[in-house]
Short mmCIF file of C-alpha atoms and ligand atoms in Angstrom, two decimals:
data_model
loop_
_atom_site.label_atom_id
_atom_site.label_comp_id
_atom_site.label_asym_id
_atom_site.label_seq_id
_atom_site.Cartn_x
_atom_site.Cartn_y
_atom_site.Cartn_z
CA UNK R 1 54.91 -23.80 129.87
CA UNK R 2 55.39 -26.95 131.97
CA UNK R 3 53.28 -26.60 135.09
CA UNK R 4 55.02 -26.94 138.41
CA UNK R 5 54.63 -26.26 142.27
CA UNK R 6 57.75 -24.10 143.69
CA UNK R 7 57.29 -23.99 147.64
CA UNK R 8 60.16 -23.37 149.81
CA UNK R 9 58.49 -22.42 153.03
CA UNK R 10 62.01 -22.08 155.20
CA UNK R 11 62.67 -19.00 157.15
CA UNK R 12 66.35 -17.87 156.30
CA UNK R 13 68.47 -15.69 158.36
CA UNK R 14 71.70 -15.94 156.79
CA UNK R 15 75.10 -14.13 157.36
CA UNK R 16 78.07 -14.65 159.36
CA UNK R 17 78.22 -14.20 162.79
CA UNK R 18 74.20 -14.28 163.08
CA UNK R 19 73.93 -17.44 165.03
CA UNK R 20 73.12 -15.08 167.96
CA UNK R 21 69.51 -13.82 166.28
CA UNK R 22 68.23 -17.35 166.75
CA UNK R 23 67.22 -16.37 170.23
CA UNK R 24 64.69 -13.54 168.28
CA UNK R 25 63.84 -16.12 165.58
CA UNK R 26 62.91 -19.03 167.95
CA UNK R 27 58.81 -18.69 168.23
CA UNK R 28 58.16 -17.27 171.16
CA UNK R 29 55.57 -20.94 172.38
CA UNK R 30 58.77 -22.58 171.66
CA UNK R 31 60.59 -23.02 175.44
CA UNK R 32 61.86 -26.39 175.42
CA UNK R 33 64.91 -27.28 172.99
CA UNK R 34 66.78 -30.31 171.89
CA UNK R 35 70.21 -29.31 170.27
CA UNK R 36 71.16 -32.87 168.12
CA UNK R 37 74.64 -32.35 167.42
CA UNK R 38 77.75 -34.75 166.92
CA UNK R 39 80.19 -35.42 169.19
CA UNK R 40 83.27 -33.71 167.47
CA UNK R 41 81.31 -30.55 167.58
CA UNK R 42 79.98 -31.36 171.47
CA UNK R 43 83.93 -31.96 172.22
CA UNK R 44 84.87 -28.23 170.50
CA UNK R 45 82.38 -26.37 171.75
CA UNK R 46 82.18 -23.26 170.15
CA UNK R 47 79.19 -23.88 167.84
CA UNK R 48 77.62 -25.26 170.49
CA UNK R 49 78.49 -22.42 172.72
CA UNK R 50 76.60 -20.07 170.67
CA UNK R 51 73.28 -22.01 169.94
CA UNK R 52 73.46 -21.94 173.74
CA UNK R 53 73.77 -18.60 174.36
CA UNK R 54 71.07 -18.07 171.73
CA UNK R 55 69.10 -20.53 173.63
CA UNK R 56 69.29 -18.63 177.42
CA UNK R 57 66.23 -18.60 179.04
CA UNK R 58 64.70 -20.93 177.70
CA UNK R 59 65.35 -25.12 178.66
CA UNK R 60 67.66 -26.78 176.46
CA UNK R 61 69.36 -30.51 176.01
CA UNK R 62 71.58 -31.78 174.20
CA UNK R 63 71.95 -34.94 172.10
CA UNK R 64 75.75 -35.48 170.77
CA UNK R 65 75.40 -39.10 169.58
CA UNK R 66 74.82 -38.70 166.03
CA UNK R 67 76.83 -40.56 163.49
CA UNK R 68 78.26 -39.60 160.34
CA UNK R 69 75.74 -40.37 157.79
CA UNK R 70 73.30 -41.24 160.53
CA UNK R 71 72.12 -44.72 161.11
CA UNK R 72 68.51 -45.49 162.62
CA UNK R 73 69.48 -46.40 166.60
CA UNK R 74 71.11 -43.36 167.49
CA UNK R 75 67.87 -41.31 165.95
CA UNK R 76 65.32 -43.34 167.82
CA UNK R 77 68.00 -42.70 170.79
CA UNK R 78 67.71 -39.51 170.71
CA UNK R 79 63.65 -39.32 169.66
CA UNK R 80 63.51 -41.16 173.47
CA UNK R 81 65.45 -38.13 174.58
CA UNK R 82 63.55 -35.69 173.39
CA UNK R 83 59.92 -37.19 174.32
CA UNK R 84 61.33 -38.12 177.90
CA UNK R 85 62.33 -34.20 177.98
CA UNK R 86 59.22 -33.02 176.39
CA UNK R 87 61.42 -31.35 173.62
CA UNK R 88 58.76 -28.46 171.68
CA UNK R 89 61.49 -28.14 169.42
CA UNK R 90 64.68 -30.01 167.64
CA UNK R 91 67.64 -27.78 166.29
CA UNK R 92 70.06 -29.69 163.96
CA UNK R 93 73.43 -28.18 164.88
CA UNK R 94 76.08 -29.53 162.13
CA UNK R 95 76.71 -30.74 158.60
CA UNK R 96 74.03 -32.90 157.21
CA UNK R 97 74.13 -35.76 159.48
CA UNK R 98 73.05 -34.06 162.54
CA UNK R 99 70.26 -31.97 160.56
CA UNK R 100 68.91 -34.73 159.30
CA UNK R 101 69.41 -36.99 162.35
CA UNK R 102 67.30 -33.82 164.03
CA UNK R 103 64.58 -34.67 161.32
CA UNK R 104 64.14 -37.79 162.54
CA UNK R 105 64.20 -37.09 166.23
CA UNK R 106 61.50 -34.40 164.82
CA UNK R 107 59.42 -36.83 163.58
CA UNK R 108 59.85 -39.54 166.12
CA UNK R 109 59.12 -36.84 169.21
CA UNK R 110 55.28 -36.96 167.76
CA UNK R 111 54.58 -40.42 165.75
CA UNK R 112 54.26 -43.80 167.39
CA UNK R 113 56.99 -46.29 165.54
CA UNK R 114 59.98 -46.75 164.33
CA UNK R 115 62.04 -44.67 161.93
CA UNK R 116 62.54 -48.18 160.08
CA UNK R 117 58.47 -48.14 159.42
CA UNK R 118 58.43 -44.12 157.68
CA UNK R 119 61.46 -45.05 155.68
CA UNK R 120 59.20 -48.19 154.47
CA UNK R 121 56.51 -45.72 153.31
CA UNK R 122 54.21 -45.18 156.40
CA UNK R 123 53.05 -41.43 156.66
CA UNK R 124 53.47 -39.48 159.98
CA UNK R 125 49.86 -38.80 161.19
CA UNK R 126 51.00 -35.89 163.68
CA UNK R 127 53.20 -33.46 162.31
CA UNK R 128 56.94 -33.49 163.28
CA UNK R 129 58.16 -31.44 166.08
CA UNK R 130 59.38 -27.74 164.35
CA UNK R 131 62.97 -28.01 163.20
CA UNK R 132 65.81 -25.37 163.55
CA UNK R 133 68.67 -26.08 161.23
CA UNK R 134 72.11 -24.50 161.88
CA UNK R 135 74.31 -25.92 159.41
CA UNK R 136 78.28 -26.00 159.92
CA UNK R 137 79.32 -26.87 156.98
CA UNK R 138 78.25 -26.02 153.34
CA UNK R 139 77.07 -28.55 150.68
CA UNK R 140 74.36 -31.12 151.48
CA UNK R 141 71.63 -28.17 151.41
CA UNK R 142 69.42 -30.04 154.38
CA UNK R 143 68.85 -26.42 156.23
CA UNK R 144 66.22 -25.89 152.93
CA UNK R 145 64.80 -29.59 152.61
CA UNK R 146 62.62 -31.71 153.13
CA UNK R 147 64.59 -34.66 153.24
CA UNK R 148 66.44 -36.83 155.78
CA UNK R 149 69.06 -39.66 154.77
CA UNK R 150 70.03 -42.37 156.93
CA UNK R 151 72.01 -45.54 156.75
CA UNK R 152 70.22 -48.87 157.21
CA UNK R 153 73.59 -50.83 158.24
CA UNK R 154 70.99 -54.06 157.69
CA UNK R 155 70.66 -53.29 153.89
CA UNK R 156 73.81 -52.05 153.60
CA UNK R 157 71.84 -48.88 151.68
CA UNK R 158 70.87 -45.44 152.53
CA UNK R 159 67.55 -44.32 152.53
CA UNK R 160 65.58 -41.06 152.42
CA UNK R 161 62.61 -39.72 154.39
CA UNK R 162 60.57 -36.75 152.24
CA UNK R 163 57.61 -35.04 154.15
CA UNK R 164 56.60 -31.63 154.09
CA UNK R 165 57.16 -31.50 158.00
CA UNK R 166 60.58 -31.80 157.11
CA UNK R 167 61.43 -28.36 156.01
CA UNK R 168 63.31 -26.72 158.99
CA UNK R 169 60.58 -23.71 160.25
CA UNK R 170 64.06 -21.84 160.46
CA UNK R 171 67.33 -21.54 159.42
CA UNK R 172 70.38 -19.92 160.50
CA UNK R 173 73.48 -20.23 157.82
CA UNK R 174 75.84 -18.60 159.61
CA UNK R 175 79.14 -19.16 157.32
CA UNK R 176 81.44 -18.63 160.56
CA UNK R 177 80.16 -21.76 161.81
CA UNK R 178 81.78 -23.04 159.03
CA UNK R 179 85.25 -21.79 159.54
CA UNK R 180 86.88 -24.17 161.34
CA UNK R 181 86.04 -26.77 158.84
CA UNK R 182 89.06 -28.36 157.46
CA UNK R 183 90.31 -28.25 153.42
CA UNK R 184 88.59 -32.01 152.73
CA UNK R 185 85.54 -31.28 154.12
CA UNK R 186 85.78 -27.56 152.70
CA UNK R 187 86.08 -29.76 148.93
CA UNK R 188 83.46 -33.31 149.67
CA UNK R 189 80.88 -30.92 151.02
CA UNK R 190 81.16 -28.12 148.68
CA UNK R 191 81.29 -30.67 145.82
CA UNK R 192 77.96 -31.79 146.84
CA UNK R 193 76.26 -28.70 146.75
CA UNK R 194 77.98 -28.61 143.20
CA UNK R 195 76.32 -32.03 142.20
CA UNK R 196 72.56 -31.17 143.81
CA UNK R 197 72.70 -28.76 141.66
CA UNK R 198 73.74 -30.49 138.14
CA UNK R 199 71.76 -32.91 139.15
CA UNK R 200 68.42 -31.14 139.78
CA UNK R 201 69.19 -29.05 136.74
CA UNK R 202 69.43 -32.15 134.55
CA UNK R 203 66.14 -34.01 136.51
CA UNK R 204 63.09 -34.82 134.39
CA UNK R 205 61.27 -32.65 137.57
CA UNK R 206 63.15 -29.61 136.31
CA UNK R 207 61.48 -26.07 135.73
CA UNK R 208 62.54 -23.10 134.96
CA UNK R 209 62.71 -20.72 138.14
CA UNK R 210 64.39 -24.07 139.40
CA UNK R 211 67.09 -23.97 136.86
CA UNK R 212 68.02 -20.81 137.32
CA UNK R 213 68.78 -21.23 141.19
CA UNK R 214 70.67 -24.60 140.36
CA UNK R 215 72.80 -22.21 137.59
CA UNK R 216 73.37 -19.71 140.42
CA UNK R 217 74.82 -22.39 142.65
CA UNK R 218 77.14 -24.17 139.91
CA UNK R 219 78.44 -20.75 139.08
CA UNK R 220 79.05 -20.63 143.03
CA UNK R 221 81.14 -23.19 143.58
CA UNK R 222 83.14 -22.71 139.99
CA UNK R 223 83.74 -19.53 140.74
CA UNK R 224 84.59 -20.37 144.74
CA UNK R 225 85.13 -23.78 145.65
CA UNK R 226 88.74 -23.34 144.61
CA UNK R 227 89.45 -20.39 147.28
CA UNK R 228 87.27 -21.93 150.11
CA UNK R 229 89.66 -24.72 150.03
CA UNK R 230 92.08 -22.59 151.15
CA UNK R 231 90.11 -21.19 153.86
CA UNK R 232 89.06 -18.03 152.52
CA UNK R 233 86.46 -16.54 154.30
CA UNK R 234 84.58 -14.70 151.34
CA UNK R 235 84.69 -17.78 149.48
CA UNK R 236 83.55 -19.85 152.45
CA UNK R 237 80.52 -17.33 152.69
CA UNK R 238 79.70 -17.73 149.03
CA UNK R 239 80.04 -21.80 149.71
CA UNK R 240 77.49 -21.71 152.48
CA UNK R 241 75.16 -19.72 149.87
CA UNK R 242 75.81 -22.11 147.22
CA UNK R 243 74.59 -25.22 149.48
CA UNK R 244 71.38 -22.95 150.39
CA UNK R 245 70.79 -22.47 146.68
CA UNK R 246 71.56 -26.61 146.12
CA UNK R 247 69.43 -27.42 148.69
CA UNK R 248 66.60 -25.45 147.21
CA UNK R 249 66.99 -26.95 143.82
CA UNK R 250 66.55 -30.63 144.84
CA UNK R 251 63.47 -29.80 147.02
CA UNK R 252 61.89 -29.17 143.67
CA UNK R 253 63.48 -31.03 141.37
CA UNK R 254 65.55 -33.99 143.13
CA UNK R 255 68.75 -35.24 142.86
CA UNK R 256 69.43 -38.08 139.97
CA UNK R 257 71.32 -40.68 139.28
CA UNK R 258 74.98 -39.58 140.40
CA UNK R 259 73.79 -39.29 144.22
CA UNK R 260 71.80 -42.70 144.41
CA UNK R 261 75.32 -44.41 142.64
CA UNK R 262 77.37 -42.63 145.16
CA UNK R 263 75.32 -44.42 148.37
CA UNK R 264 77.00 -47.83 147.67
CA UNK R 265 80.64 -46.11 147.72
CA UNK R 266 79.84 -43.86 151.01
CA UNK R 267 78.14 -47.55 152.62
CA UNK R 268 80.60 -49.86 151.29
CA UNK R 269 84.16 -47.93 151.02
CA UNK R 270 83.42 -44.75 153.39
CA UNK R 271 83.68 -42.40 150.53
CA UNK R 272 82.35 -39.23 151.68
CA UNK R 273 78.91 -38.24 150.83
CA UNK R 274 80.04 -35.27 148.70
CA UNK R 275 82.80 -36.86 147.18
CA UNK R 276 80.85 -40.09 146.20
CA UNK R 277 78.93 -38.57 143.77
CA UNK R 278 80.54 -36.14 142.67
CA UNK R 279 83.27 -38.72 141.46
CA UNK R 280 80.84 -40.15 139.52
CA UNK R 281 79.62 -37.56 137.43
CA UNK R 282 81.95 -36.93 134.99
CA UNK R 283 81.31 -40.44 133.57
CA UNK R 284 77.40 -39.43 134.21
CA UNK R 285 77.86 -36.60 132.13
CA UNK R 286 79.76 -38.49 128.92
CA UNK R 287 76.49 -40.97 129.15
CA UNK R 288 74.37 -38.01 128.78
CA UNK R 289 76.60 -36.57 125.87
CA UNK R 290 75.87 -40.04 124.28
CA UNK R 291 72.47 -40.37 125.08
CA UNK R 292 69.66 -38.16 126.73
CA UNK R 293 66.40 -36.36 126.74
CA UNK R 294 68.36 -33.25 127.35
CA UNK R 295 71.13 -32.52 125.19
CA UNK R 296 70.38 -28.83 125.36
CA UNK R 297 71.65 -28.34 129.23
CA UNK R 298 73.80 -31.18 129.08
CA UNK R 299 75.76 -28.67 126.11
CA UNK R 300 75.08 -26.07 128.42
CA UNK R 301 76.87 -27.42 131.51
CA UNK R 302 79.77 -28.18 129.54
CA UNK R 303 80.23 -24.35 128.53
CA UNK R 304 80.01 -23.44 132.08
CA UNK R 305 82.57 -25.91 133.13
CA UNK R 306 84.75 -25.05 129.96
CA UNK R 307 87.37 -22.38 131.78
CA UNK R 308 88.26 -24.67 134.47
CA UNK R 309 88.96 -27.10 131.85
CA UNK R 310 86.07 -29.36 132.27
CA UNK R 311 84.22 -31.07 135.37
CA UNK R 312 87.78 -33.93 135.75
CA UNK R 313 90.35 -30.80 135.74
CA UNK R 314 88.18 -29.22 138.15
CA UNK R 315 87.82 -31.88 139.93
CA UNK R 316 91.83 -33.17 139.90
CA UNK R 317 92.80 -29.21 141.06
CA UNK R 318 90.96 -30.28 144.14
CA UNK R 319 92.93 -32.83 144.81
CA UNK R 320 89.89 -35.29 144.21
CA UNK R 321 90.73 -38.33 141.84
CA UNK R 322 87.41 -39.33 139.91
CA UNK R 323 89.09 -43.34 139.72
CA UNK R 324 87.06 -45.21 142.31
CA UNK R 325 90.18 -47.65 142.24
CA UNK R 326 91.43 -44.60 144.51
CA UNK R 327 88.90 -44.89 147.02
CA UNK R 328 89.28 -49.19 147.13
CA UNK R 329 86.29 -49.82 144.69
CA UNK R 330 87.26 -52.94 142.57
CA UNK R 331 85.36 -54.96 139.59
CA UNK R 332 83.88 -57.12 142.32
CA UNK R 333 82.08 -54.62 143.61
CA UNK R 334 79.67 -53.35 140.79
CA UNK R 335 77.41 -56.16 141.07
CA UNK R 336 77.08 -55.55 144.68
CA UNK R 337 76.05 -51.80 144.03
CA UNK R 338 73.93 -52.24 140.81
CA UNK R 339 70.46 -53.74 142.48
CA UNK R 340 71.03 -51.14 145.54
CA UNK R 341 71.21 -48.59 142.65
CA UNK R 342 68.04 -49.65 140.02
CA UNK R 343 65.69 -50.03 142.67
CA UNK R 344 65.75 -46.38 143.67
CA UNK R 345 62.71 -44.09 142.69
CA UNK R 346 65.35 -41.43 141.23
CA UNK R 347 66.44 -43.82 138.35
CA UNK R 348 62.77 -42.39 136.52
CA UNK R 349 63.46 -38.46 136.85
CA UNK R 350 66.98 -39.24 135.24
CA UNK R 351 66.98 -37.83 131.93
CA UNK R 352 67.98 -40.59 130.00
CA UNK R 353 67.53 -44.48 129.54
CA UNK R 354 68.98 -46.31 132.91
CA UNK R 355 68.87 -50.20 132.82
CA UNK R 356 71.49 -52.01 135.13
CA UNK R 357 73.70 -52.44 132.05
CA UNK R 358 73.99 -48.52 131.99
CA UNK R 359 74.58 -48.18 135.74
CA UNK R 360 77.25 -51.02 135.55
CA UNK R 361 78.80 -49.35 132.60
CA UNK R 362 79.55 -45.90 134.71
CA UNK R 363 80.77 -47.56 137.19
CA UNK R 364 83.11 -49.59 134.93
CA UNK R 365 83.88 -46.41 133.36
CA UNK R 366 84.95 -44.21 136.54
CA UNK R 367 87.21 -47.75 137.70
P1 LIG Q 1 78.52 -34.77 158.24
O1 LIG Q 1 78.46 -36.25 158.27
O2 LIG Q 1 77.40 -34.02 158.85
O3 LIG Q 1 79.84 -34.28 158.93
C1 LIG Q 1 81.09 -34.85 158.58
C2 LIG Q 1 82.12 -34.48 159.61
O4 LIG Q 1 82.31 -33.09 159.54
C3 LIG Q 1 81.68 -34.74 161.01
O5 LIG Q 1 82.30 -35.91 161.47
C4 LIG Q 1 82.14 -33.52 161.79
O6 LIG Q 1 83.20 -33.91 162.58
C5 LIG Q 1 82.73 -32.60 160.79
N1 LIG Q 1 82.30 -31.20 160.92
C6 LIG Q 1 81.06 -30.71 160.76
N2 LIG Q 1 81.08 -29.37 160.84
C7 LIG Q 1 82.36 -29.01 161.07
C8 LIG Q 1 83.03 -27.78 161.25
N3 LIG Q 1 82.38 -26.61 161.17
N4 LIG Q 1 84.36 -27.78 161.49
C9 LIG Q 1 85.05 -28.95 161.54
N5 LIG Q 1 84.47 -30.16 161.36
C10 LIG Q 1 83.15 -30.18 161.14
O7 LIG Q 1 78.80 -34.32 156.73
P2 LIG Q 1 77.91 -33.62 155.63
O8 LIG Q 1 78.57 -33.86 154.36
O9 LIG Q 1 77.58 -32.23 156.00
O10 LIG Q 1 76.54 -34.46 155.69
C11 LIG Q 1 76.44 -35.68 155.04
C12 LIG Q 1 75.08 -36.29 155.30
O11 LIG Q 1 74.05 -35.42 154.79
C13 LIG Q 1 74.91 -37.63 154.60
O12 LIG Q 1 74.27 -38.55 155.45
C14 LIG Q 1 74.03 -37.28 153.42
O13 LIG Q 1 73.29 -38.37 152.94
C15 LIG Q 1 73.16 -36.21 154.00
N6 LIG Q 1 72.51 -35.33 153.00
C16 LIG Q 1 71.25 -34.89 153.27
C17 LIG Q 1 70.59 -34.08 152.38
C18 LIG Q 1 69.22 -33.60 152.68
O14 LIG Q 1 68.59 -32.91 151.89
N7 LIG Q 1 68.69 -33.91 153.85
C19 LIG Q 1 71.20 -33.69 151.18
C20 LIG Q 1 72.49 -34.15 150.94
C21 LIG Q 1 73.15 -34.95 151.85
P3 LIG Q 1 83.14 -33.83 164.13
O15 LIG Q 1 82.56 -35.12 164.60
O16 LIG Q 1 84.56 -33.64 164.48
O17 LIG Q 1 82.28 -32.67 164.51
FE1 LIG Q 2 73.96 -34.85 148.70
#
């Protein structure tokens, strides 16, 4: 059997309306809190409300400038924050930007630098401050990671931090957070739960126990996506489980190609991060049917996706097109995305032979 390391070392409370145990879950040492939020979920309130109310007694702040898919300033903004508070503690409080953003501010609050120098390879010394993750909405998995994505605007790329100080010590999925969330976010974020888990199903890093929790999560969102668009709350539930499950699956395995293609689109054309590659994996997924090292699942994920008429239909009864014309991408583009795409590490645990011609091809394809 292929040898493999499965460590997920994330304490999970998870169920709706159980924001209020983080006050029980919080380690006791732990009195001083950052809350690194966005500012449409500052402005509302209610989330924020009840990681407060969680939080009584003990000395919180809060840091609401976090962009969507978070660039470097803000971060080392709010890393000045929490060192100038003497933060013990970071809780990401939103969708993936502001748990990751909290990452950052996590590992910032206890390692001389700047964010620019770990996402150029230099290893923390200290370890990060502990990170609470209280997700609000359900897809990008980063309550169960140990990964943080940001945008360099000077590279016009997005990059990703991995350390085992990463993983949240804690995580509260409470699905009601999630409720408010409207149908397009319901569908890009859900759909990328559905691709980390494709994807780390199909990575050369793939194992067994691994597989099965990426197959739990694409049944998920087949069997739910469709009904949490419509605001359903059962289905929303099952959605927030699905990301968990997603998330877990890339910690071990990674995602592939689909999600390193779909950075140029979210950078260039403001594609959503869920959407981007999920557009792209239909014409992923044809490559693979042509040519890969595992033509077993690739067969496999096209039984699963069979009753909804394949991965496109799926996709169209979501109201998402899978033409980047749709979302402004143009001919001119693709050589502008293709050397932002090779150079990524994820091109090797893609099962299959990926030169730039291949890359450019997909892209061609999905026009
Ligand atoms: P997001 O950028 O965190 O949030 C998108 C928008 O959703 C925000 O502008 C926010 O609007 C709104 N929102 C959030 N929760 C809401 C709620 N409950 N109700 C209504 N609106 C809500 O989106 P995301 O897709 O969750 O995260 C994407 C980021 O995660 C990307 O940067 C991606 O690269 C990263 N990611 C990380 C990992 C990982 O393992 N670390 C994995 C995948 C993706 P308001 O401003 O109005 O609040
Ligand atoms: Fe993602």
């Amino acid at each position: 059997m292929k040898p493999f390391v499965f460590h997920m070392p994330v304490r999970v409370i998870f169920g709706a309306g159980r924001v209020a145990e983080l006050r029980a879950a919080i380690p006791a040492p732990l009195r001083r809190i950052l809350i690194v939020t966005d500012p449409g979920l500052a402005k509302d309130g209610s989330a924020l409300r009840a990681v407060g109310q969680a939080l009584d007694g003990r000395a919180w702040e809060v840091f609401d400038e976090v962009d969507e898919n978070p660039t470097l300033e803000p971060v080392e903004r709010g890393a000045a924050q929490a060192r100038a508070f003497g933060a013990e503690a970071v809780v990401g409080l939103g969708g993936g930007s502001p748990m990751d953003a909290a990452k950052g501010i996590a590992l910032l609050g206890t390692n001389d630098g700047t964010l620019a120098e770990y996402l150029d390879g230099r290893r923390p010394e200290r370890p990060p401050l502990p990170i609470i993750a209280v997700p609000t909405t359900s897809g990008t998995g980063s309550e169960v990671t140990p990964y943080a994505v940001f945008t360099d605007v000077e590279a016009l790329t997005k990059r990703a931090l991995s350390d085992p100080g990463l993983f949240p010590v804690l995580s509260v999925i409470d699905p009601a957070l999630t409720y408010s969330m409207p149908e397009a976010l319901v569908v890009s974020t859900g759909l990328d739960a559905l691709t980390h888990a494709v994807e780390a199903y199909l990575s050369t890093e793939a194992f067994p126990v691994n597989d099965r929790i990426a197959l739990e999560a694409i049944e998920t969102v087949l069997a739910f996506l469709p009904a949490a668009r419509r605001r359903d709350r059962p289905a929303m539930d099952a959605m927030a489980y699905a990301s968990m499950l997603g998330g877990i699956a890339i910690t071990h395995a990674s995602t592939i190609l689909p999600h390193i293609m779909g950075y140029p689109l979210t950078v260039f054309h403001r594609v959503p991060h869920g959407l981007a590659s999920a557009v792209l994996l239909p014409e992923f997924l044809r490559y693979l049917g042509r040519q890969s090292t595992v033509p077993e699942k690739v067969e496999h994920l096209a039984r699963m996706l069979a009753p909804s008429g394949g991965l496109e239909a799926f996709l169209e009864h979501l109201g998402v097109s899978c033409r980047l014309r749709t979302y402004g991408v143009t001919p001119r583009d693709i050589p502008l995305f293709v050397p932002r795409v090779i150079v990524k590490g994820d091109v090797a645990i893609t099962p299959a032979s990926i030169t730039e011609e291949v890359i450019a091809a997909i892209y061609t394809a999905a026009l």
